[in-house]
Coordinates of C-alpha atoms and ligand atoms in Angstrom, one line a residue:
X219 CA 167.7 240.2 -47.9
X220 CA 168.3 238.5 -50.8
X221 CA 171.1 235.6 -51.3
X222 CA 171.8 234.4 -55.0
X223 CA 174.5 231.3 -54.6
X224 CA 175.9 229.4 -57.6
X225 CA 178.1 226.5 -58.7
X226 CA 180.3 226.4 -62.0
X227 CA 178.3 224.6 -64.1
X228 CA 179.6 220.8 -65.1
X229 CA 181.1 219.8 -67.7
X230 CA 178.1 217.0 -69.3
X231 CA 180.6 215.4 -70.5
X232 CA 181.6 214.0 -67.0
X233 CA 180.3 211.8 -64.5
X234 CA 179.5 213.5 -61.4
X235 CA 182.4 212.2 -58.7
X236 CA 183.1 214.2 -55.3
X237 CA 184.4 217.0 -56.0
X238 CA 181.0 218.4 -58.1
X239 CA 179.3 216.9 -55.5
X240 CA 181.4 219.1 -52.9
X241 CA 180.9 222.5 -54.5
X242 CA 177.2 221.4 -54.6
X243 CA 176.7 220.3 -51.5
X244 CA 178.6 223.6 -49.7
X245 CA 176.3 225.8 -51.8
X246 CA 173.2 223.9 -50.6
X247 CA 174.4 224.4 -47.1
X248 CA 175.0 228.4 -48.0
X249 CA 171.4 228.1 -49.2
X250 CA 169.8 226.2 -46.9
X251 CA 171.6 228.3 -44.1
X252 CA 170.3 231.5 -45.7
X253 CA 166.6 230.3 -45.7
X254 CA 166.7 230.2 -42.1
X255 CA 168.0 233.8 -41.7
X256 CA 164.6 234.3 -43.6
X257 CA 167.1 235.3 -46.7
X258 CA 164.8 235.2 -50.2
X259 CA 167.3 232.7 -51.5
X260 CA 168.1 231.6 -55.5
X261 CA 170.4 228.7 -55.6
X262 CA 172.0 227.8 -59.1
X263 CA 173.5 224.7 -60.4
X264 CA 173.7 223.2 -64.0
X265 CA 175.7 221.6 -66.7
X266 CA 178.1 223.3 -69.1
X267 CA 177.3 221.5 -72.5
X268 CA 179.2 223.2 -75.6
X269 CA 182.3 221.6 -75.1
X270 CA 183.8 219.9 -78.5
X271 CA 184.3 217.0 -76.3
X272 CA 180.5 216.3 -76.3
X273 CA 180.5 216.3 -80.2
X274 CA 183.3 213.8 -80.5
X275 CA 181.5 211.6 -77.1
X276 CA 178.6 211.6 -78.9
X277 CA 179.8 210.5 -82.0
X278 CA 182.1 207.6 -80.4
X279 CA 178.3 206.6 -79.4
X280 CA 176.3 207.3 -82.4
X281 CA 174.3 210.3 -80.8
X282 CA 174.0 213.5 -81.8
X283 CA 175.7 215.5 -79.1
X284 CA 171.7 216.9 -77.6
X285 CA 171.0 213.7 -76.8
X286 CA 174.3 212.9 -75.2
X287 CA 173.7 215.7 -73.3
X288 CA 170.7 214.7 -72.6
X289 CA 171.2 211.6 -71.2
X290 CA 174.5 213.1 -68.9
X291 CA 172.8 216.2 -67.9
X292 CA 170.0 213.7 -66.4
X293 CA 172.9 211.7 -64.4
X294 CA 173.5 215.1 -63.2
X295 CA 170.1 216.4 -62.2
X296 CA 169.1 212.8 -60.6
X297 CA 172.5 212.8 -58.5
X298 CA 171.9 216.2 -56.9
X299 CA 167.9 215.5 -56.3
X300 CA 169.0 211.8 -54.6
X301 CA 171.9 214.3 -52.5
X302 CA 168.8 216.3 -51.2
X303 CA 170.3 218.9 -52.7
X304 CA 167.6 222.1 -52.7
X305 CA 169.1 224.1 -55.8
X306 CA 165.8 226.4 -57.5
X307 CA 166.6 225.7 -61.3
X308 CA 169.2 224.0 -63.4
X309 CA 170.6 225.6 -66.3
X310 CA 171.8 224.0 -69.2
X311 CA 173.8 225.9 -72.0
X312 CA 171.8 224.6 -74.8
X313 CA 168.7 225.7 -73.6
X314 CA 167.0 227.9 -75.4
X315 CA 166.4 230.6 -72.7
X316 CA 170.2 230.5 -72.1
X317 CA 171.3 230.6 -76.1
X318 CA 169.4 233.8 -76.6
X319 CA 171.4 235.6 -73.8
X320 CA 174.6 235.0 -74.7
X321 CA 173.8 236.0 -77.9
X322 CA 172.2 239.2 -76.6
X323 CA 175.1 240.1 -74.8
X324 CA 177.8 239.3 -77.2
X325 CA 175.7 241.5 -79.5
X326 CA 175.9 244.5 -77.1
X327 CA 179.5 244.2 -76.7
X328 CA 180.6 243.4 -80.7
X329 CA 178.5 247.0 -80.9
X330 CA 180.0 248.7 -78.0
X331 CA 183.3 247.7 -79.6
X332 CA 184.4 245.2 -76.7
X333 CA 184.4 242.5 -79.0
X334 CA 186.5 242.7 -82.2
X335 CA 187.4 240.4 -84.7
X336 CA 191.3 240.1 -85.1
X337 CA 194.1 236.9 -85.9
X338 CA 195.2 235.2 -82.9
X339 CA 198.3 232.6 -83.0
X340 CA 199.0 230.7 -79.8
X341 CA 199.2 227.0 -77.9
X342 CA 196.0 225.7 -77.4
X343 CA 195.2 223.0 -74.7
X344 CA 192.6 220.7 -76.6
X345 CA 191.8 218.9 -73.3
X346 CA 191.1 222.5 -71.3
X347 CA 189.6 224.2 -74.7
X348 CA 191.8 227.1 -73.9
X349 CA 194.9 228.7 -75.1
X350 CA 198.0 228.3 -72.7
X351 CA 200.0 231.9 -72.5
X352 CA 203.7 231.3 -74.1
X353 CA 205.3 232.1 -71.3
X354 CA 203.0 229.4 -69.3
X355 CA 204.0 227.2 -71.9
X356 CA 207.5 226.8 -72.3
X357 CA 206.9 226.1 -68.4
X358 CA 204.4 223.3 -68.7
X359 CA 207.0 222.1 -71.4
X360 CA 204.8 222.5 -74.2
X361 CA 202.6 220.0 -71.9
X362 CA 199.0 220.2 -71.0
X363 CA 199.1 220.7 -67.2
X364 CA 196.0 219.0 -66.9
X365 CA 196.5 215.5 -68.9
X366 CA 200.0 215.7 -70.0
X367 CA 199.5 215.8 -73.9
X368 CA 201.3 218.0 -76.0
X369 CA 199.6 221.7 -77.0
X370 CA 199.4 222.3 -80.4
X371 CA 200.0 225.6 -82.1
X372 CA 197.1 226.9 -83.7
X373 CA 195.9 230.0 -85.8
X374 CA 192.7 231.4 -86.0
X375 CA 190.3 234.5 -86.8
X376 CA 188.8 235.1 -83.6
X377 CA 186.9 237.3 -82.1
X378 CA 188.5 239.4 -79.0
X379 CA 187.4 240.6 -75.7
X380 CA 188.8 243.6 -74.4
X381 CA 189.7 242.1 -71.9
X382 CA 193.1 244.5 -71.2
X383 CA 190.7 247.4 -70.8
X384 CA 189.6 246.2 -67.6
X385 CA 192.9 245.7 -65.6
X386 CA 193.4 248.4 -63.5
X387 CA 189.7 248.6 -63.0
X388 CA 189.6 244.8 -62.0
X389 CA 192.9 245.4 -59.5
X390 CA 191.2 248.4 -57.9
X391 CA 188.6 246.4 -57.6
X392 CA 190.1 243.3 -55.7
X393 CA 192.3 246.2 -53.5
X394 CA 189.5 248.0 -52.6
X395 CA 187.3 244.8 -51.8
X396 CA 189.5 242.2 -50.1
X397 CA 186.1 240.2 -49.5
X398 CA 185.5 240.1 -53.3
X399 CA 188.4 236.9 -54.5
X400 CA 188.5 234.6 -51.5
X401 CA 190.3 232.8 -49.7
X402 CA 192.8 235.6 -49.3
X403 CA 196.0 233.5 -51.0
X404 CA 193.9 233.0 -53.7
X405 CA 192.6 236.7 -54.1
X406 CA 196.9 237.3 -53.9
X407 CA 197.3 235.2 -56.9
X408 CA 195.1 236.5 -59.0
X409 CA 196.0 240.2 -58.3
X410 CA 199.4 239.3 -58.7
X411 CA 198.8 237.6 -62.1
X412 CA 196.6 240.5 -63.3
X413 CA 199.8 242.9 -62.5
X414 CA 201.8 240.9 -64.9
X415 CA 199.4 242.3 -67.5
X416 CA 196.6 241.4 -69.5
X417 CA 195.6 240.2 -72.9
X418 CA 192.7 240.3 -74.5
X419 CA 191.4 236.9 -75.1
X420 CA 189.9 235.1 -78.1
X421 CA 186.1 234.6 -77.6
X422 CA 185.7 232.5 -80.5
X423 CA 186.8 229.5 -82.7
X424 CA 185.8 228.7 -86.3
X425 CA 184.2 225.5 -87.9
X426 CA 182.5 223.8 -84.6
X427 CA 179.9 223.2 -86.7
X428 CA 175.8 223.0 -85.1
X429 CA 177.0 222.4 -81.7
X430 CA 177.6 225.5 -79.7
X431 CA 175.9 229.4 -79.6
X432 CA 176.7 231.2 -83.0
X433 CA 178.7 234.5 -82.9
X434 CA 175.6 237.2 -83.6
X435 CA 175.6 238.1 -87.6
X436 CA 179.0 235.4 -88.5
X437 CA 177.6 232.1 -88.6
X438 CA 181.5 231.1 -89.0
X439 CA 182.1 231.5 -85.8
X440 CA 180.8 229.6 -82.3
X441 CA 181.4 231.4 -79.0
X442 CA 183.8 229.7 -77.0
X443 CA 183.1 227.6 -74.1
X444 CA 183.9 229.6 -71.7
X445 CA 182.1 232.8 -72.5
X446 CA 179.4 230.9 -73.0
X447 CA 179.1 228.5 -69.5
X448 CA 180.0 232.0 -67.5
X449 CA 177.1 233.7 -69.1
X450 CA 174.5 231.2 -67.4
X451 CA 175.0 233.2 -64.0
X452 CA 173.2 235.9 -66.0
X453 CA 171.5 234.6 -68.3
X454 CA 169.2 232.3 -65.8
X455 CA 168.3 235.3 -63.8
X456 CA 168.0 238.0 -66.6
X457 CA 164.1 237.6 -67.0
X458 CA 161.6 239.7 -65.8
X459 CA 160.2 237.9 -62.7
X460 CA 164.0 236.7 -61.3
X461 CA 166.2 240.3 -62.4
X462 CA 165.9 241.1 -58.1
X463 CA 168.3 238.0 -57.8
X464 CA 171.5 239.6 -59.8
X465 CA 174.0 240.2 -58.6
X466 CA 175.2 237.2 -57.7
X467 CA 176.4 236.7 -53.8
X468 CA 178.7 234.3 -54.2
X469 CA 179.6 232.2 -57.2
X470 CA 181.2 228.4 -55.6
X471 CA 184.1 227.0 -57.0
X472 CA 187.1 225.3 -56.6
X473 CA 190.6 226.5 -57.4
X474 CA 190.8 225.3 -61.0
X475 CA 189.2 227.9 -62.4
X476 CA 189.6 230.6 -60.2
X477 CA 190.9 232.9 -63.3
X478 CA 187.7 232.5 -65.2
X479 CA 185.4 233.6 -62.4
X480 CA 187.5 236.4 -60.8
X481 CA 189.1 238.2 -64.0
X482 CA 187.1 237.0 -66.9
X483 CA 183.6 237.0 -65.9
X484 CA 183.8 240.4 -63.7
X485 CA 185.6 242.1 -66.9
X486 CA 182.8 240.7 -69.6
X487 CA 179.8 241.9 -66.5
X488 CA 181.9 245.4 -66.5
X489 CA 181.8 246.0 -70.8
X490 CA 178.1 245.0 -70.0
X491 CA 177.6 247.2 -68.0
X492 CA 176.1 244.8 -65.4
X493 CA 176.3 244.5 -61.4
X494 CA 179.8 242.7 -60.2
X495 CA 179.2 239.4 -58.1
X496 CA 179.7 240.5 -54.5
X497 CA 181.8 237.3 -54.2
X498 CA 184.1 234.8 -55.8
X499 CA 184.9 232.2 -53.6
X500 CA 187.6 229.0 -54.4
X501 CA 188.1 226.4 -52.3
X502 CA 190.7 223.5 -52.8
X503 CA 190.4 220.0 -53.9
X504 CA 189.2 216.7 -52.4
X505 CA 192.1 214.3 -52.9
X506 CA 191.4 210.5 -52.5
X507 CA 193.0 208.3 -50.4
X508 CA 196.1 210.4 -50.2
X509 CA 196.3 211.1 -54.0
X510 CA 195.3 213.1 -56.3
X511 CA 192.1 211.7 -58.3
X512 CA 193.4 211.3 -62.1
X513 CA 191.7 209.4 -65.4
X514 CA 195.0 207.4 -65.3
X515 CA 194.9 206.4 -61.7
X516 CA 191.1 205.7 -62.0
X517 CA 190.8 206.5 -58.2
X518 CA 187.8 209.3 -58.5
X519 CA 185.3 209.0 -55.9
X520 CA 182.6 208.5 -58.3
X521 CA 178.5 207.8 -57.7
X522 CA 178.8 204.5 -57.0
X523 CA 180.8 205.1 -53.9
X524 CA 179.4 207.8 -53.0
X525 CA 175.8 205.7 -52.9
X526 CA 177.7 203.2 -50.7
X527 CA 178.9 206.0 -47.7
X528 CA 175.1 207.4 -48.2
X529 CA 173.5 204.2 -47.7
X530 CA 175.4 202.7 -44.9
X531 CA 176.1 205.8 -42.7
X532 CA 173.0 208.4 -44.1
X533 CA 173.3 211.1 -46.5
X534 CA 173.8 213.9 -43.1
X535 CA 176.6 212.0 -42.3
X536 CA 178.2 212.5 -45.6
X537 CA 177.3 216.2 -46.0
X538 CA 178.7 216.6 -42.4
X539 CA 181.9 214.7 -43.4
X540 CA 182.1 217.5 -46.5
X541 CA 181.6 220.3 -44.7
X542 CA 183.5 219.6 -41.8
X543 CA 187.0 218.1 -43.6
X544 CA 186.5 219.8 -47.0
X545 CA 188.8 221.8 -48.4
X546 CA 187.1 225.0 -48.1
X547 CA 189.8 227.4 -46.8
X548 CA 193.5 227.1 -49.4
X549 CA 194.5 224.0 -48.6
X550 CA 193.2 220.7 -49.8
X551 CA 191.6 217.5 -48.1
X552 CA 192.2 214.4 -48.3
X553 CA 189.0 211.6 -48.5
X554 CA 189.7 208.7 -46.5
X555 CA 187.4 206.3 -45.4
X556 CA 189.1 205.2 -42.6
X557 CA 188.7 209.1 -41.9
X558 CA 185.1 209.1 -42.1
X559 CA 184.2 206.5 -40.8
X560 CA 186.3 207.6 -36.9
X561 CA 184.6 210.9 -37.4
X562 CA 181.2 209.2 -37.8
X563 CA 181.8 207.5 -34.9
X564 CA 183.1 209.6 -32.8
X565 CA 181.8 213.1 -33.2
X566 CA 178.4 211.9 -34.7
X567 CA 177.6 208.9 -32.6
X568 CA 179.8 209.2 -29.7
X569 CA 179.3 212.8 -28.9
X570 CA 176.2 214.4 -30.7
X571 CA 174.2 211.5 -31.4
X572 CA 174.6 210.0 -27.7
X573 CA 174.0 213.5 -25.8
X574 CA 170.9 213.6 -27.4
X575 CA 170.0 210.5 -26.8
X576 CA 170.8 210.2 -23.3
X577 CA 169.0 213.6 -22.2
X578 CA 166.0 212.3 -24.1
X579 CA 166.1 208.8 -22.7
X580 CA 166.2 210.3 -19.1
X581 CA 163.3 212.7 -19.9
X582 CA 161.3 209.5 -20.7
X583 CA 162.5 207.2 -17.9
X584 CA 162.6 210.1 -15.2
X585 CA 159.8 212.3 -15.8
X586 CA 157.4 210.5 -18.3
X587 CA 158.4 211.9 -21.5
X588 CA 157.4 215.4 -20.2
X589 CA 159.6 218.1 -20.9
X590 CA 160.4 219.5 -17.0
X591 CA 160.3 223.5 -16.1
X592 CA 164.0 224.7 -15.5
X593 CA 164.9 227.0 -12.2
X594 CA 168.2 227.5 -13.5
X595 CA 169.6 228.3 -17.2
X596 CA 172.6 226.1 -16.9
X597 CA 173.8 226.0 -20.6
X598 CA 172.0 229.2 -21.6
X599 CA 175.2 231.3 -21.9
X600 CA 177.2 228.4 -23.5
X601 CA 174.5 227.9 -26.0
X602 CA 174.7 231.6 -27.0
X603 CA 178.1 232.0 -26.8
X604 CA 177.9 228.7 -29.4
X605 CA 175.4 230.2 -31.3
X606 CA 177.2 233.2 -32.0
X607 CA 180.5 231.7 -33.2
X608 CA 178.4 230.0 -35.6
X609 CA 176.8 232.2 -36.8
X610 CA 179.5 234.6 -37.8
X611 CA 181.7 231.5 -39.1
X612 CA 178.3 230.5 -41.3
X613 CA 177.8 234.3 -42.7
X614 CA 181.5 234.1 -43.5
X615 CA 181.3 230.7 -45.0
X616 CA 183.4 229.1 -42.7
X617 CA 181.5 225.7 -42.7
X618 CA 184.0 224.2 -40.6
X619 CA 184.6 226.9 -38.3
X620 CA 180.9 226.8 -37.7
X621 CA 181.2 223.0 -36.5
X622 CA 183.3 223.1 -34.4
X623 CA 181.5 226.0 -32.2
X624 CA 178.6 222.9 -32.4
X625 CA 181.1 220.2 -31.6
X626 CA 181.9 222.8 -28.7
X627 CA 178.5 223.2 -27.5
X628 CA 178.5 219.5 -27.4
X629 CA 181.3 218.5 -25.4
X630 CA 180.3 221.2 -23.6
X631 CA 177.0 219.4 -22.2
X632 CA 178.1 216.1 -22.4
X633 CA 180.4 217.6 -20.0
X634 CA 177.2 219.0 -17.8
X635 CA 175.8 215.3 -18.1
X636 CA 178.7 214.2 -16.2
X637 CA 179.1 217.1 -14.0
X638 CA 175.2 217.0 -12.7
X639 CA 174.8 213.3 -12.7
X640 CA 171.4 213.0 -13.4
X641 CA 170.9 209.8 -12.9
X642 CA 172.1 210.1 -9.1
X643 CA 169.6 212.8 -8.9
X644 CA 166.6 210.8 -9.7
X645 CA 167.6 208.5 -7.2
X646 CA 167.7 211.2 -4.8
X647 CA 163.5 212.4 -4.1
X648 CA 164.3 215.9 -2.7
X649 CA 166.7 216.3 -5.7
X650 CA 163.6 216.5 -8.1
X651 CA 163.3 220.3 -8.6
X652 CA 167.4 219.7 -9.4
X653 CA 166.6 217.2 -11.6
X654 CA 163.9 219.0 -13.5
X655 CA 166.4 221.8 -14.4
X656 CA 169.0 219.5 -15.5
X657 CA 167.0 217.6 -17.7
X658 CA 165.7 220.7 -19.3
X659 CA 168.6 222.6 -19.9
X660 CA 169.8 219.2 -22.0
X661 CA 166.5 218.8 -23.6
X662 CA 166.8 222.8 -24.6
X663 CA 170.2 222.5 -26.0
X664 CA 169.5 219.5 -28.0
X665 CA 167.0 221.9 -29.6
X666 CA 169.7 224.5 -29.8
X667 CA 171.7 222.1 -31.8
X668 CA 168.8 221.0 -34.2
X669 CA 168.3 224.3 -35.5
X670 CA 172.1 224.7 -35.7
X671 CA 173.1 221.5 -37.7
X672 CA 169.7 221.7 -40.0
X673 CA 171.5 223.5 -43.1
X674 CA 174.2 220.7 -43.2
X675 CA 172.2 217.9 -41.7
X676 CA 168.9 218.6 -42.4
X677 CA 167.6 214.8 -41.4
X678 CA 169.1 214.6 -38.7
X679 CA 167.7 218.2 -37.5
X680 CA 163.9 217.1 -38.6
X681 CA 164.7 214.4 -36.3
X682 CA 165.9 215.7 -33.1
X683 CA 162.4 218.0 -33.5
X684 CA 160.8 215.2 -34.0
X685 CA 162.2 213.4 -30.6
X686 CA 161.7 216.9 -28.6
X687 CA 157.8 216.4 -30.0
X688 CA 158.4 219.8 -32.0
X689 CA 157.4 220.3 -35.7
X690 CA 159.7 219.6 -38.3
X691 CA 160.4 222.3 -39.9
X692 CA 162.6 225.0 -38.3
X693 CA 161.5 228.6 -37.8
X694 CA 163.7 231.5 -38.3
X695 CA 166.7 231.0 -37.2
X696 CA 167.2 234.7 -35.0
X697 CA 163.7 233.2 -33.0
X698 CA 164.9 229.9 -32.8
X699 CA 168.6 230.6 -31.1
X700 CA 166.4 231.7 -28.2
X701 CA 166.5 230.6 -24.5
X702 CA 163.8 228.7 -23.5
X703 CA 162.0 228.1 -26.8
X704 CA 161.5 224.3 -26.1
X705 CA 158.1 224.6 -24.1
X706 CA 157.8 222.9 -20.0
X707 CA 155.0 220.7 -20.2
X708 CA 155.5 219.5 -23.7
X709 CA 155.5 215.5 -24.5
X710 CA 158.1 214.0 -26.4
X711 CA 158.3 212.3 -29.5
X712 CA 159.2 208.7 -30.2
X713 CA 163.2 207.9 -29.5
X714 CA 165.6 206.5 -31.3
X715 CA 169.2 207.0 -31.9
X716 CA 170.6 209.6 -34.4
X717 CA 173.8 208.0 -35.7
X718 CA 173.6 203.8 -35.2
X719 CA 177.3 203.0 -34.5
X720 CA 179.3 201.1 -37.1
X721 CA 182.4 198.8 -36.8
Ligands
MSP764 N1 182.4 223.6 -67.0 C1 183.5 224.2 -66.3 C2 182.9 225.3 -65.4 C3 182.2 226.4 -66.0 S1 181.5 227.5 -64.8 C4 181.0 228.8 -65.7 C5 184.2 223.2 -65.4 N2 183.5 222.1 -65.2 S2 184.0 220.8 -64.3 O1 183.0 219.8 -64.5 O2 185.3 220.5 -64.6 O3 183.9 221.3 -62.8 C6 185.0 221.9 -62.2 C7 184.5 222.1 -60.7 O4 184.2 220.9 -60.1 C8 185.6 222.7 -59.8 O5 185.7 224.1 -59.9 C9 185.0 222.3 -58.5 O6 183.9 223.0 -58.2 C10 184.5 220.8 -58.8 N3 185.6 219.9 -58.6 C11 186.2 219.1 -59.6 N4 187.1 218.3 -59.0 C12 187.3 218.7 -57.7 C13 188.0 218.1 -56.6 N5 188.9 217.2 -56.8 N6 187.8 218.7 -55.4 C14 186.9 219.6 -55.2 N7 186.2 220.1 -56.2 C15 186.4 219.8 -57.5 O7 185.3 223.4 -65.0

């Protein structure tokens, strides 16, 4: 099977903070999760560069706005490669391989009669580059939503998408598909938004000047932002050796911007006469310290803390923190460190961290650093039974659902630790064939919980291998969730604890 996962592409005129580094990091964890299942996978990320922003950033800075872009699209690509993050390319909007496509496409439909030119009037939100619906308006008070300044009415010739064509299409769509616009509240929203009706939506805006992708044949006219960044799903993949990835599987985002990815993008792939995306997912927002991040507050967790959690408590530890307390499903999470730093602690050192330690310590105390031959599969049914809650909750996104059937496992045999007192066995001579089975049914789950934790911590999961003496890189994951893959007779690597406590 194939897997094609994306993330919205950034805006280059921002510094990466959290919450880019959340959507990231969940659809590396999709990715990596799907490599195991021996998936062919294509994992997309990228920068979204046409934004009149960048021409006035760049000016501010005595650049023209490529080499702003430049220089931000590099903070972009060098954050994600120090995050380990395993994405196949990165697209930006003013490549050239990206330009030609959306002018292809906007081509096809300005001939198939999707696009039209026509006179549009309306409030326009200069900080969100869009147009605010009156009705939307009056609500926001004539306000941007976003950053509180006032919209401003503008008039323009514009080009038009069809958009209203596709409406009942789109609805029978979302009805027919519940899977298709997740979570569910949000797939309610948008269906209920599309019943109030549908406009077709300028596509266009005059005099941007050099900096953007020229309507085809009316060099008056740029293509606007947004048609343009939700082309690069396509365009990245519409070549000759990558056309098996479309369509998409699932394009990542958060909430925000829900209504481009669900309604706009599935209408334009529909004129085009292009595959759908099997699914849109939206997850919530990161908030920070108990409030929403803001430009005014000046509380976004930005690189520079993000570098300081990474370096004092490992990049695994981080991505488990994300995955486990992000706000995946509708509602939204809340980053605290005080948070973090307890579930470090606790779930990572305490539990996981110090069962496999332990097992592994008593392996090389009691028996030499062999691995012992079992007469009993103690945990086998609990490992399965583990296995197979996470691995539904993983195909179903469900990243933290899928923890917690690992935390599970892991009280589970911290539990058996307990339960079998090993360490009374070994002082016990006649208890050794007892002994032996203990220790391996520990040693096995450890390796159970390797291969389980390796798309979110994948460290961590070369590590525990690496202590069980077993190569680092993880097979397929159907072989791997088997009983009794860790082999009797097999020497252990060199120990050390997974997660060093902190204060
Ligand atoms: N350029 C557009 C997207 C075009 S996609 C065709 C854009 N860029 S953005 O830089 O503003 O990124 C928005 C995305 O960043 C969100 O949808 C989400 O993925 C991520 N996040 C930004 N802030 C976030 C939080 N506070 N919490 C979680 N994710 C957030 O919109």
């Amino acid at each position: 099977m194939k897997f094609y996962v994306t993330t919205p592409i950034y805006y280059v005129n921002d510094r990466p903070h959290i919450g880019h580094v959340y959507t990231t990091t969940i659809a590396d964890i999709a990715a990596r999760y799907h490599r195991l299942c021996g998936d062919d996978v294509f994992f997309l990320t990228g920068t979204d560069e046409h934004a009149a922003k960048v021409v006035d950033s760049a000016r501010e800075r005595g650049l023209t706005p490529q080499q702003w872009a430049d220089q931000n699209a590099a903070v972009f690509q060098e954050t994600f490669r120090k995050l380990g993050i395993s994405n196949d390319d990165f697209i930006r909007t003013s490549q050239d391989r990206h330009k030609t496509k959306v002018q292809q496409y906007v081509g096809e439909l300005l001939k198939s009669g999707d696009v039209y030119l026509g006179e549009y009037e309306g409030w326009y939100d200069a900080g969100q580059e869009e147009y605010v619906p009156e009705n939307k308006a009056k609500e926001y008070e004539y306000k941007s939503p976003i950053n509180g300044k006032p919209l401003v009415r503008k008039t323009e010739k514009n080009y038009f998408f069809r958009l209203s064509k596709y409406a009942d299409t789109l609805l029978q769509k979302m009805e027919a598909e519940p899977k298709f616009v997740q979570p569910e509240v949000r797939r309610n929203e948008v269906m209920n938004r599309i019943r109030e009706g549908l406009n077709d939506v300028p596509i266009s805006r005059t005099g941007a000047g050099e900096w953007g992708i020229q309507v085809p044949g009316d060099p008056g006219h740029v293509i606007y932002v947004w048609v343009d960044a939700l082309i690069n799903y396509l365009s990245t993949v519409d070549t000759d050796e990558r056309r098996q990835w479309w369509p998409a599987d699932v394009h990542l985002m958060a909430k925000d911007i829900l209504w481009f990815h669900a309604v706009i993008w599935p209408a334009l792939l529909l004129a085009l006469k292009r595959e759908l995306p099997r699914q849109v997912y939206a997850h919530g927002f990161w908030i920070a310290e108990g409030q929403k991040m803001s430009k005014s507050l000046g509380n976004f967790i930005e690189l520079e803390k993000i570098d300081r959690y990474v370096a004092e408590y490992g990049l695994d530890a981080f991505r488990y923190f994300l995955a486990a307390y992000g706000p995946l499903g509708a509602n939204d999470s809340d980053f605290a460190e005080a948070k973090f730093v307890s579930v470090y602690n606790s779930e990572l050192a305490n539990d996981l961290g110090n069962l496999v330690n332990r097992s592994l310590t008593m392996i090389q105390r009691y028996r030499g650093g062999m691995v012992p031959r079992a007469a009993a599969e103690d945990l086998r049914a609990e490992c399965e039974r583990a296995s197979a809650a996470y691995r539904a909750a993983m195909d179903a996104l469900d990243l933290s659902g899928a923890l917690e059937a690992v935390r599970a496992l892991v009280v589970r045999a911290n539990r058996y630790v307990e339960e079998t007192a090993p360490f009374k066995l070994a002082k016990q001579p006649e208890q050794a064939t007892r002994l032996d089975t203990v220790l391996y049914n520990l040693a096995e789950t450890s390796r159970w919980l390797g291969v389980m934790i390796a798309p979110v911590m994948p460290q961590i999961a070369e590590n525990i291998r690496a202590q069980l003496g077993l190569s680092a890189r993880v097979g397929r994951i159907g072989e791997e969730l088997r009983w009794g893959g860790l082999a009797a007779g097999g020497r252990l690597g060199a120990l050390a604890p997974l997660f060093p406590r902190k204060i």
